[in-house]
Coordinates of C-alpha atoms and ligand atoms in Angstrom, one line a residue:
M1 CA 97.8 51.3 39.7
N2 CA 98.1 47.7 40.3
Q3 CA 101.3 47.8 42.6
L4 CA 103.2 50.5 44.3
T5 CA 107.2 50.4 45.1
I6 CA 108.3 51.4 48.2
A7 CA 112.1 49.5 47.7
S8 CA 114.3 47.9 45.7
G9 CA 118.2 47.6 45.6
G10 CA 118.4 49.1 48.5
T11 CA 117.4 51.9 48.0
A12 CA 114.0 53.7 48.2
H13 CA 111.2 54.8 46.2
L14 CA 108.8 57.2 48.4
P15 CA 109.4 59.4 51.5
I16 CA 107.6 59.2 55.2
C17 CA 105.6 62.5 54.6
I18 CA 104.4 64.3 58.1
A19 CA 102.2 67.8 58.9
E20 CA 104.6 69.8 59.4
Q21 CA 103.1 70.5 63.3
A22 CA 102.6 66.7 63.5
D23 CA 102.4 65.7 67.3
I24 CA 104.5 63.0 68.7
A25 CA 103.2 60.2 68.6
V26 CA 102.4 60.7 64.6
Q27 CA 106.2 61.9 65.0
T28 CA 107.6 58.7 67.0
A29 CA 104.9 56.5 64.5
S30 CA 106.8 58.0 61.4
K31 CA 110.9 57.1 63.3
E32 CA 109.5 53.4 64.2
L33 CA 108.4 53.2 60.3
S34 CA 111.5 54.4 58.4
H35 CA 113.8 52.2 61.3
F36 CA 111.8 48.7 60.2
L37 CA 111.4 49.5 57.0
R38 CA 115.5 50.5 57.0
R39 CA 116.1 47.2 58.3
I40 CA 113.0 45.2 56.2
T41 CA 114.7 46.1 52.5
G42 CA 117.7 48.0 53.5
A43 CA 117.0 51.1 51.9
E44 CA 117.3 54.5 53.7
F45 CA 113.2 55.8 54.7
S46 CA 113.6 60.0 54.9
V47 CA 110.8 61.4 56.8
R48 CA 109.7 64.6 55.4
T49 CA 107.7 67.7 56.5
T50 CA 106.7 67.9 53.0
D51 CA 103.5 67.4 51.0
D52 CA 105.2 64.4 47.8
N53 CA 103.2 62.4 45.6
P54 CA 103.5 60.0 45.3
A55 CA 104.6 59.3 49.9
I56 CA 104.4 57.3 52.1
R57 CA 101.6 59.8 54.9
I58 CA 101.2 59.4 57.8
A59 CA 98.5 61.2 59.9
V60 CA 95.6 61.5 62.6
D61 CA 92.7 61.2 60.9
P62 CA 90.1 63.0 63.0
S63 CA 87.5 61.0 61.4
L64 CA 87.9 57.2 62.3
S65 CA 87.5 56.7 66.1
E66 CA 90.2 56.7 68.8
E67 CA 92.0 53.6 68.6
T68 CA 91.1 52.3 64.7
Y69 CA 93.7 52.9 62.3
R70 CA 93.1 52.4 57.8
I71 CA 95.9 51.4 55.3
R72 CA 95.8 52.1 51.9
C73 CA 98.2 51.6 49.1
D74 CA 96.8 53.2 45.5
S75 CA 98.3 55.8 43.1
T76 CA 98.9 58.4 45.7
G77 CA 101.7 55.1 47.9
L78 CA 101.0 54.9 50.4
T79 CA 98.7 56.4 53.6
I80 CA 98.7 55.5 57.2
T81 CA 95.7 56.7 60.0
G82 CA 94.3 56.6 63.0
G83 CA 91.7 58.5 65.0
S84 CA 94.6 59.4 66.9
G85 CA 98.3 59.6 68.2
R86 CA 98.1 56.3 69.6
G87 CA 96.1 55.1 66.6
V88 CA 98.5 56.0 64.1
N89 CA 101.1 54.3 66.4
Y90 CA 99.2 50.8 66.2
G91 CA 98.0 51.5 62.3
V92 CA 101.8 51.6 61.5
F93 CA 102.3 48.1 63.8
G94 CA 99.6 46.6 62.8
F95 CA 101.4 47.9 58.7
L96 CA 104.8 45.8 59.9
E97 CA 102.5 43.5 61.4
N98 CA 99.9 42.3 59.3
V99 CA 100.9 42.9 55.9
L100 CA 105.1 42.8 55.9
G101 CA 105.0 39.9 58.5
V102 CA 106.7 41.6 61.4
R103 CA 106.6 40.2 65.3
F104 CA 107.6 41.7 68.0
Y105 CA 107.8 38.1 70.3
T106 CA 109.9 39.5 73.2
H107 CA 111.4 42.4 74.1
D108 CA 115.0 41.0 73.2
I109 CA 113.6 39.0 70.3
T110 CA 111.8 40.6 67.2
K111 CA 110.7 38.6 63.4
V112 CA 111.4 40.7 61.0
P113 CA 111.4 39.0 56.9
Q114 CA 114.6 40.3 54.5
C115 CA 112.2 41.7 51.1
P116 CA 115.1 44.7 49.7
E117 CA 112.8 44.2 47.0
L118 CA 109.4 45.4 48.2
I119 CA 106.3 45.9 46.1
L120 CA 102.7 46.3 47.9
D121 CA 99.2 45.9 45.8
E122 CA 96.3 47.7 45.8
M123 CA 94.9 47.4 49.4
E124 CA 92.1 49.2 52.0
I125 CA 92.8 47.7 55.7
T126 CA 91.2 49.4 58.8
E127 CA 90.8 47.6 61.5
S128 CA 89.4 48.3 65.1
P129 CA 90.3 46.6 68.5
V130 CA 86.8 44.8 70.4
F131 CA 88.0 46.1 73.5
E132 CA 88.1 49.6 74.3
Y133 CA 90.4 49.1 77.8
R134 CA 93.9 46.1 77.2
Y135 CA 96.3 45.9 79.2
C136 CA 98.1 42.6 80.7
D137 CA 100.9 43.4 83.3
Y138 CA 104.0 41.5 82.7
N139 CA 106.7 43.4 83.4
M140 CA 107.0 44.1 79.2
P141 CA 108.6 47.6 77.6
P142 CA 106.9 49.8 76.8
E143 CA 107.1 50.2 73.0
W144 CA 105.7 45.7 73.7
R145 CA 103.0 46.9 74.2
V146 CA 101.9 49.1 71.6
R147 CA 103.8 47.6 69.2
N148 CA 101.5 44.6 70.6
G149 CA 98.1 46.9 69.9
M150 CA 98.0 47.3 74.8
N151 CA 96.3 51.3 75.7
A152 CA 97.8 50.9 79.4
G153 CA 101.1 51.9 80.8
I154 CA 101.6 53.5 76.7
P155 CA 104.0 56.4 77.0
G156 CA 103.5 59.7 75.5
M157 CA 105.3 59.4 72.9
F158 CA 103.3 56.8 71.8
G159 CA 100.3 58.6 72.0
G160 CA 100.1 57.5 75.8
S161 CA 98.0 55.5 77.9
K162 CA 94.3 55.3 78.8
T163 CA 94.7 56.6 82.1
Y164 CA 93.6 56.0 85.6
A165 CA 93.9 59.1 87.8
L166 CA 93.4 55.9 91.3
F167 CA 93.4 52.9 89.8
V168 CA 92.0 50.2 92.9
H169 CA 91.0 49.3 96.1
S170 CA 90.7 52.9 96.6
F171 CA 88.5 53.5 99.6
N172 CA 91.3 54.3 102.3
W173 CA 92.5 57.1 99.4
L174 CA 89.8 58.9 99.0
V175 CA 88.3 58.7 102.8
N176 CA 91.8 57.9 104.6
P177 CA 90.5 56.4 108.1
D178 CA 93.3 57.4 109.4
Q179 CA 92.3 60.9 109.5
Y180 CA 88.6 60.1 110.3
F181 CA 88.3 57.2 112.4
D182 CA 88.7 58.3 115.5
T183 CA 86.4 61.5 115.4
H184 CA 84.6 59.7 113.2
P185 CA 83.7 55.8 113.6
E186 CA 80.6 55.6 111.6
Y187 CA 82.1 56.7 108.6
F188 CA 83.7 53.6 108.2
S189 CA 82.6 49.3 108.4
M190 CA 80.6 48.5 111.0
V191 CA 80.7 44.8 111.6
N192 CA 79.4 41.9 114.5
G193 CA 77.7 45.2 115.7
Q194 CA 81.2 47.5 115.7
R195 CA 83.0 50.3 113.9
V196 CA 85.8 49.1 112.5
K197 CA 89.2 51.0 111.1
H198 CA 92.4 48.1 109.7
R199 CA 90.7 46.2 107.2
S200 CA 87.7 47.4 106.9
Q201 CA 85.4 49.3 103.6
L202 CA 83.2 52.6 103.7
C203 CA 79.5 52.2 105.4
L204 CA 78.3 53.6 102.4
T205 CA 75.1 55.1 102.0
N206 CA 76.4 57.7 105.1
P207 CA 75.4 61.1 103.4
E208 CA 78.7 62.8 105.0
V209 CA 81.2 60.2 103.3
I210 CA 79.6 60.3 100.0
A211 CA 80.0 64.2 99.8
I212 CA 83.5 63.7 101.1
A213 CA 84.6 61.1 98.5
T214 CA 83.3 63.1 95.2
E215 CA 85.9 66.4 97.0
R216 CA 88.9 63.6 97.1
A217 CA 87.3 62.4 93.8
K218 CA 87.5 66.0 92.2
Q219 CA 90.7 66.2 93.9
Y220 CA 92.4 63.4 92.0
L221 CA 91.3 64.6 88.9
R222 CA 92.0 67.9 88.5
Q223 CA 95.6 67.3 89.5
N224 CA 95.2 65.0 87.1
P225 CA 93.8 65.7 83.8
D226 CA 94.7 62.9 81.4
A227 CA 92.9 61.1 83.5
T228 CA 89.1 59.3 81.5
L229 CA 88.8 56.5 83.9
I230 CA 88.8 57.1 88.1
S231 CA 88.2 53.3 90.8
V232 CA 85.8 54.5 93.3
S233 CA 86.1 50.5 94.9
Q234 CA 86.5 48.4 97.8
N235 CA 89.8 48.1 99.9
D236 CA 91.6 44.8 99.3
C237 CA 90.3 42.6 102.1
Y238 CA 85.9 41.6 103.4
N239 CA 83.8 43.3 105.8
P240 CA 81.4 45.3 104.1
C241 CA 79.9 47.5 106.4
E242 CA 76.4 46.3 108.5
C243 CA 74.5 49.2 109.0
P244 CA 70.8 49.6 109.1
E245 CA 71.5 51.4 106.6
C246 CA 73.6 49.1 104.1
A247 CA 71.6 46.1 105.5
K248 CA 68.5 47.3 104.2
I249 CA 69.8 48.2 100.2
D250 CA 71.7 45.0 100.7
A251 CA 69.1 42.4 101.5
E252 CA 67.4 44.0 99.0
N253 CA 69.4 43.1 96.1
G254 CA 70.8 39.8 96.8
S255 CA 74.5 41.1 97.1
H256 CA 76.8 43.8 98.7
A257 CA 77.1 45.7 95.9
G258 CA 73.6 47.4 96.5
S259 CA 75.0 49.6 98.9
L260 CA 78.5 49.6 95.8
L261 CA 76.5 51.0 93.6
H262 CA 74.3 53.3 96.1
F263 CA 77.6 54.7 96.9
V264 CA 79.7 54.5 93.5
N265 CA 76.8 55.8 91.2
A266 CA 76.3 59.1 93.8
V267 CA 80.0 59.4 93.9
A268 CA 79.0 60.0 89.5
A269 CA 76.5 62.0 90.1
G270 CA 78.7 64.4 91.8
I271 CA 82.2 64.5 89.6
E272 CA 79.7 64.6 86.5
E273 CA 79.3 68.3 85.7
E274 CA 82.7 69.1 85.7
F275 CA 83.9 66.0 84.7
P276 CA 82.1 65.2 82.4
H277 CA 84.1 63.4 79.9
V278 CA 85.5 61.0 82.7
I279 CA 84.4 57.3 83.7
V280 CA 83.7 56.1 87.9
D281 CA 85.2 52.5 88.0
T282 CA 84.2 50.4 90.3
L283 CA 84.7 47.0 91.5
A284 CA 82.3 43.2 91.9
Y285 CA 85.0 41.8 93.0
Q286 CA 84.8 39.0 95.6
Y287 CA 81.6 40.0 98.4
T288 CA 80.1 42.4 95.5
R289 CA 80.5 40.3 92.4
T290 CA 77.0 39.6 92.7
P291 CA 74.8 41.9 89.9
P292 CA 72.2 43.7 92.2
K293 CA 68.2 42.9 91.4
V294 CA 67.3 46.9 91.9
I295 CA 69.8 48.8 91.5
K296 CA 71.7 49.0 88.0
P297 CA 74.3 51.2 86.7
R298 CA 74.7 55.1 86.0
H299 CA 76.0 55.7 82.4
N300 CA 78.9 57.3 83.7
V301 CA 80.2 54.0 85.8
C302 CA 81.9 51.3 85.1
V303 CA 82.0 48.5 86.5
R304 CA 85.2 45.6 86.5
L305 CA 84.1 42.6 87.1
C306 CA 87.3 39.9 89.2
S307 CA 87.1 36.6 88.3
I308 CA 89.2 35.4 90.8
E309 CA 87.6 32.8 92.3
C310 CA 87.6 31.1 88.8
C311 CA 89.3 28.0 88.1
F312 CA 91.7 28.5 85.5
G313 CA 92.4 25.4 83.8
H314 CA 89.3 24.8 81.7
P315 CA 86.7 27.5 80.1
M316 CA 84.7 30.1 82.4
E317 CA 81.3 29.1 80.2
T318 CA 81.6 25.8 81.1
C319 CA 83.5 24.9 84.2
R320 CA 82.1 25.6 87.7
H321 CA 84.1 25.0 90.1
T322 CA 84.5 27.4 92.3
A323 CA 87.6 28.6 94.6
S324 CA 87.5 27.4 98.6
F325 CA 88.2 30.0 99.6
A326 CA 85.6 32.0 97.7
K327 CA 83.6 30.9 101.3
V328 CA 85.9 33.1 103.2
A329 CA 85.2 35.6 100.5
K330 CA 81.2 35.6 101.5
T331 CA 81.1 35.2 97.2
S332 CA 77.3 34.3 97.0
E333 CA 76.6 30.9 95.7
Q334 CA 76.3 32.5 92.3
T335 CA 78.6 30.9 90.2
F336 CA 81.5 33.4 87.5
Q337 CA 79.4 32.8 85.0
E338 CA 75.7 33.6 86.1
D339 CA 77.4 37.0 86.8
L340 CA 78.6 37.7 83.8
I341 CA 75.6 37.4 82.3
G342 CA 73.9 39.7 85.0
W343 CA 75.8 42.3 85.0
S344 CA 76.4 42.4 81.3
K345 CA 72.4 43.0 81.6
I346 CA 72.0 45.8 83.9
C347 CA 75.4 48.0 83.1
D348 CA 76.7 48.5 79.0
R349 CA 80.6 48.6 80.2
I350 CA 81.7 46.1 81.9
Y351 CA 85.2 45.5 81.8
I352 CA 87.5 42.4 83.4
W353 CA 90.0 41.9 86.2
D354 CA 91.4 38.0 84.6
Y355 CA 94.7 36.0 86.8
V356 CA 97.0 34.4 84.2
T357 CA 99.7 33.1 86.8
N358 CA 99.7 31.6 90.7
Y359 CA 100.6 34.1 93.4
A360 CA 101.1 31.8 95.4
H361 CA 103.8 31.2 94.0
Y362 CA 104.8 32.2 90.3
W363 CA 107.3 30.4 89.7
L364 CA 105.3 26.9 89.0
P365 CA 103.9 26.9 85.3
F366 CA 99.7 27.7 85.4
P367 CA 99.0 25.5 82.5
N368 CA 96.0 27.8 80.6
F369 CA 97.1 28.4 77.4
H370 CA 94.1 26.0 75.9
V371 CA 91.5 28.3 77.9
I372 CA 93.0 32.1 77.7
G373 CA 91.5 32.4 74.0
P374 CA 88.1 30.1 75.0
N375 CA 87.8 33.3 78.2
M376 CA 88.6 36.2 75.8
R377 CA 85.4 34.9 73.1
F378 CA 83.2 34.7 76.1
F379 CA 84.3 37.6 77.7
A380 CA 83.5 39.6 73.9
A381 CA 80.4 37.9 73.2
N382 CA 78.7 39.1 76.7
G383 CA 79.2 42.5 76.1
V384 CA 82.8 42.6 78.0
K385 CA 84.5 46.3 76.8
G386 CA 88.0 46.2 78.8
V387 CA 90.2 42.9 79.9
F388 CA 92.7 43.2 82.9
E389 CA 95.0 40.1 82.6
E390 CA 97.0 40.3 85.7
G391 CA 99.9 38.0 85.3
N392 CA 103.2 38.9 87.9
G393 CA 104.0 42.7 87.5
H394 CA 106.8 42.1 89.9
S395 CA 109.8 40.6 87.7
V396 CA 110.1 37.8 85.4
S397 CA 108.5 34.4 86.5
P398 CA 109.7 31.1 84.6
D399 CA 106.3 30.3 83.1
M400 CA 106.6 31.3 79.6
T401 CA 105.9 34.9 81.1
E402 CA 106.8 35.6 77.5
M403 CA 105.1 33.7 74.7
R404 CA 101.3 34.3 77.9
T405 CA 101.4 37.8 77.2
W406 CA 102.3 38.3 73.5
L407 CA 99.6 35.5 73.6
L408 CA 97.2 38.0 76.2
A409 CA 97.9 40.7 74.0
K410 CA 97.0 38.6 70.9
L411 CA 93.3 37.8 71.5
L412 CA 93.5 42.0 73.5
W413 CA 92.4 43.0 69.7
N414 CA 90.9 40.3 68.8
P415 CA 89.4 37.4 70.8
D416 CA 89.3 35.8 67.4
F417 CA 92.6 35.6 67.1
D418 CA 94.0 31.8 67.3
V419 CA 96.0 31.2 69.9
E420 CA 97.6 27.5 68.6
Q421 CA 98.9 28.5 65.6
G422 CA 100.0 31.6 68.0
I423 CA 102.2 28.5 70.0
F424 CA 103.3 26.8 66.7
E425 CA 104.7 30.7 65.7
F426 CA 106.6 32.1 68.5
T427 CA 108.4 28.5 70.0
E428 CA 109.5 28.3 66.4
A429 CA 111.3 32.0 66.5
V430 CA 112.8 31.5 70.3
Y431 CA 113.0 28.4 71.3
G432 CA 114.4 27.4 68.5
S433 CA 115.7 23.6 68.0
A434 CA 114.1 23.0 71.3
A435 CA 110.3 24.3 69.9
A436 CA 108.8 21.0 69.3
E437 CA 110.3 19.1 73.3
I438 CA 108.7 23.4 74.6
R439 CA 105.1 23.1 72.0
A440 CA 105.3 19.5 74.1
Y441 CA 105.7 19.3 77.5
I442 CA 103.0 22.6 77.0
K443 CA 100.6 19.9 75.5
L444 CA 101.2 17.5 78.8
L445 CA 100.3 19.2 81.1
E446 CA 96.8 20.6 78.5
K447 CA 96.1 17.1 78.4
R448 CA 96.8 16.4 82.8
V449 CA 94.2 18.9 83.2
T450 CA 91.8 18.0 80.0
E451 CA 91.5 14.3 80.7
G452 CA 92.3 14.4 84.6
N453 CA 89.7 16.5 84.2
I454 CA 92.0 18.7 87.1
H455 CA 91.4 22.1 88.4
F456 CA 92.9 25.0 89.8
G457 CA 93.5 28.1 91.1
I458 CA 95.4 31.6 92.1
Y459 CA 96.8 30.3 95.5
D460 CA 97.7 26.5 94.3
F461 CA 100.1 24.1 96.4
P462 CA 102.6 22.9 94.8
F463 CA 101.0 19.4 94.4
V464 CA 98.5 20.5 92.4
G465 CA 96.6 17.6 90.6
Y466 CA 98.0 18.8 87.4
L467 CA 102.1 17.9 89.2
D468 CA 101.2 14.5 90.0
P469 CA 104.6 12.6 90.2
E470 CA 104.1 11.0 86.9
T471 CA 103.7 14.2 84.4
L472 CA 106.1 16.1 86.7
A473 CA 108.8 13.5 85.6
E474 CA 107.7 13.3 81.6
A475 CA 107.8 17.6 82.0
Q476 CA 111.6 16.9 83.6
K477 CA 112.1 14.5 81.3
L478 CA 111.1 17.5 77.7
L479 CA 112.6 20.0 78.8
S480 CA 116.5 17.8 79.9
A481 CA 115.5 17.3 76.6
A482 CA 115.2 20.5 75.2
L483 CA 117.7 22.0 77.3
K484 CA 120.2 19.5 75.2
K485 CA 119.5 20.8 71.7
T486 CA 121.7 23.1 69.9
L487 CA 120.4 26.5 70.9
T488 CA 121.6 29.5 70.9
F489 CA 122.4 31.5 73.5
S490 CA 118.9 33.7 74.3
E491 CA 117.2 30.4 72.5
R492 CA 119.1 29.1 76.1
V493 CA 117.3 31.4 78.1
Y494 CA 113.9 30.8 77.6
V495 CA 114.7 26.8 78.0
E496 CA 116.4 27.7 81.0
K497 CA 113.4 29.7 82.6
A498 CA 110.8 27.0 80.9
A499 CA 112.7 24.5 82.8
L500 CA 113.3 26.5 86.1
S501 CA 109.3 26.0 86.6
I502 CA 109.2 22.5 86.5
E503 CA 112.5 22.5 89.2
Y504 CA 111.0 24.4 91.2
A505 CA 107.4 22.2 91.6
A506 CA 110.3 18.9 92.4
V507 CA 112.0 21.5 94.9
A508 CA 109.5 22.5 96.6
Q509 CA 107.3 19.3 96.9
A510 CA 110.1 18.1 98.4
A511 CA 110.8 21.0 101.2
L512 CA 107.2 20.2 101.7
L513 CA 107.7 16.3 102.1
G514 CA 110.8 18.1 104.4
Q515 CA 112.8 15.8 101.7
T516 CA 115.1 19.2 100.9
D517 CA 118.6 18.2 99.2
H518 CA 119.9 22.0 99.9
D519 CA 122.6 21.9 97.1
R520 CA 119.7 22.0 94.7
M521 CA 117.7 24.8 96.3
D522 CA 120.8 26.7 96.4
A523 CA 121.4 26.3 93.2
M524 CA 118.3 26.6 91.9
F525 CA 118.2 29.9 93.3
E526 CA 121.6 30.5 91.5
K527 CA 119.8 29.8 88.2
A528 CA 117.8 32.3 89.1
R529 CA 118.9 35.2 89.6
T530 CA 121.4 34.4 86.5
L531 CA 117.3 34.6 84.9
G532 CA 116.6 38.7 86.5
I533 CA 113.9 35.9 88.5
T534 CA 113.9 37.3 91.8
R535 CA 110.5 37.0 92.7
I536 CA 108.2 33.2 94.0
S537 CA 105.4 34.8 95.4
E538 CA 102.8 38.7 95.1
W539 CA 103.7 38.3 98.8
L540 CA 107.4 38.2 99.9
D541 CA 107.4 37.6 103.5
W542 CA 103.9 35.0 103.0
Y543 CA 104.7 31.0 102.0
P544 CA 106.0 30.5 100.2
S545 CA 109.6 33.0 100.8
T546 CA 112.7 31.5 99.6
R547 CA 113.3 31.4 104.2
I548 CA 110.2 30.2 104.6
L549 CA 110.6 27.4 102.0
R550 CA 114.1 26.4 103.2
E551 CA 112.5 26.3 106.5
W552 CA 109.4 24.2 106.5
S553 CA 108.5 21.1 108.5
P554 CA 106.3 18.3 107.7
A555 CA 106.2 18.1 111.5
K556 CA 104.5 21.3 112.3
S557 CA 101.0 23.0 111.1
I558 CA 100.9 25.1 109.1
T559 CA 100.4 27.2 111.3
E560 CA 103.2 27.0 113.1
N561 CA 106.1 27.3 109.9
L562 CA 104.5 31.4 109.2
A563 CA 105.1 32.3 113.0
G564 CA 108.0 34.5 113.2
I565 CA 106.6 36.2 109.9
A566 CA 105.1 38.8 111.7
S567 CA 103.3 40.8 108.5
I568 CA 101.6 37.8 108.2
A569 CA 98.8 38.9 110.5
D570 CA 98.8 42.1 108.6
I571 CA 98.1 41.2 105.7
T572 CA 95.9 38.6 105.8
P573 CA 94.2 36.5 108.9
L574 CA 95.8 33.5 109.3
A575 CA 92.8 31.1 109.4
D576 CA 92.3 33.0 105.2
V577 CA 96.3 32.1 104.5
E578 CA 95.6 28.0 106.5
N579 CA 92.7 28.2 103.9
V580 CA 94.2 29.4 101.1
I581 CA 97.3 26.8 101.1
S582 CA 95.0 23.4 102.5
L583 CA 92.9 23.9 99.4
Ligands
ZN1 ZN1 76.7 51.7 106.3
ZN2 ZN1 87.7 23.9 85.9

């Protein structure tokens, strides 16, 4: 056989066949294929539970690993198999994308080539993702995530997710201070000689703490039978325990990761008999980022290394700049790249928690398109097994959320994905006749960051180096030109979102200088509302909430400007805020 006719003249030549007992995920995959083949060829493809020959067959193949898929076209027809229900779905979407040219760009823009005469050559393609855990939390629909190869946030009908019993910052869930502190203060961090209840961690060498946490972890796992991971990880603050026992282990290991792993290994050993398939995941975050010198993670432990202090304007492999708030975090002098290489020598399951937006200003441009490829390849080259790209999980961001997350999804599947080419085809498809201006805007910021050697982090101020007056004016010019193009309704929405990002930079800069134009600010918020963009920053009441932005006075200090926002003190000490804001 040389060629197989799938459809011609509006008629399907083959049925889609699945097993009679096919599970829900295989049924979904067959319906998705039928749907898209109809849109491509104009022909109706029935889904049957018969064993036709030739046919389009969709099935689980248990000889493949869970997320591997295989596409085979020969004289028996077209066969798409995967190692699991989700793997089968990756197979169907991989076929649509890589063989037929379909693209799942955004929740509302899918490119579907028209091909009424669909004839396939003989082929055999086997594909597997490079990382075992692939997630980016930008607000995209679950079906978009699975179509683009992610494996978290996926509904059961597409084969489900890689599931955590507890996700992150879980110490308080394992040993609750409200339940235990009053009777057992020794369960919690000793800081400057005092046991601390709020913004605290656990005393990681206390055997009773280990026993309680282990039992609690087992309870969570019994309640979540689908979970294959459980997070046993520090709270989102500092204050590691300085009691003599914890301090001794940390001194031996040259890192607070010493006492952390002592604890996590003990919990991992304690759950293993009942849950041999579960991995205990912990964080190497801020004060635990540096790998320990002596202790090693157990075989059923995953270390999730967090890049929070990094510069995101240059590839992590080469830029040694560290955000100044790292000093508050008491992170060691070692750089992130040294820490990653160090962990890779003692740990065979490293996940990365990476950051792809500005959390203090979700709306500011975050010009990192040129580093996401090199960073993903740096992770892969150091044996990383999973990557979480944290974006804006609250709302849509004006800063090209949709393109950013599509590019990240492609890189999560294959770190060698060509981002430059991806940007070209995405902008052509989504921004229409404004695509060239949008690409010029991306290049403008990239050039400014690269040529100006500008480092930036995830909490930078609107006066960050790449938003200097000349660059801002040039960006405004490009986006105004983009908005003047003849655009479809959808293209205009995407261009307006990108333009809002630069408008926000200008408005926020003016506000900080005490030059607020209230009409312009009102118009900006109204535009954001119509675009469905609601959230300015990760913390609703932190700078720059709309209220603080409106009332900001350059005559007052940062602390005075923030005074009266009571709950800020609950989130983080003002000293930390000042440190972050004054970067
Ligand atoms: Zn302790
Ligand atoms: Zn840098």
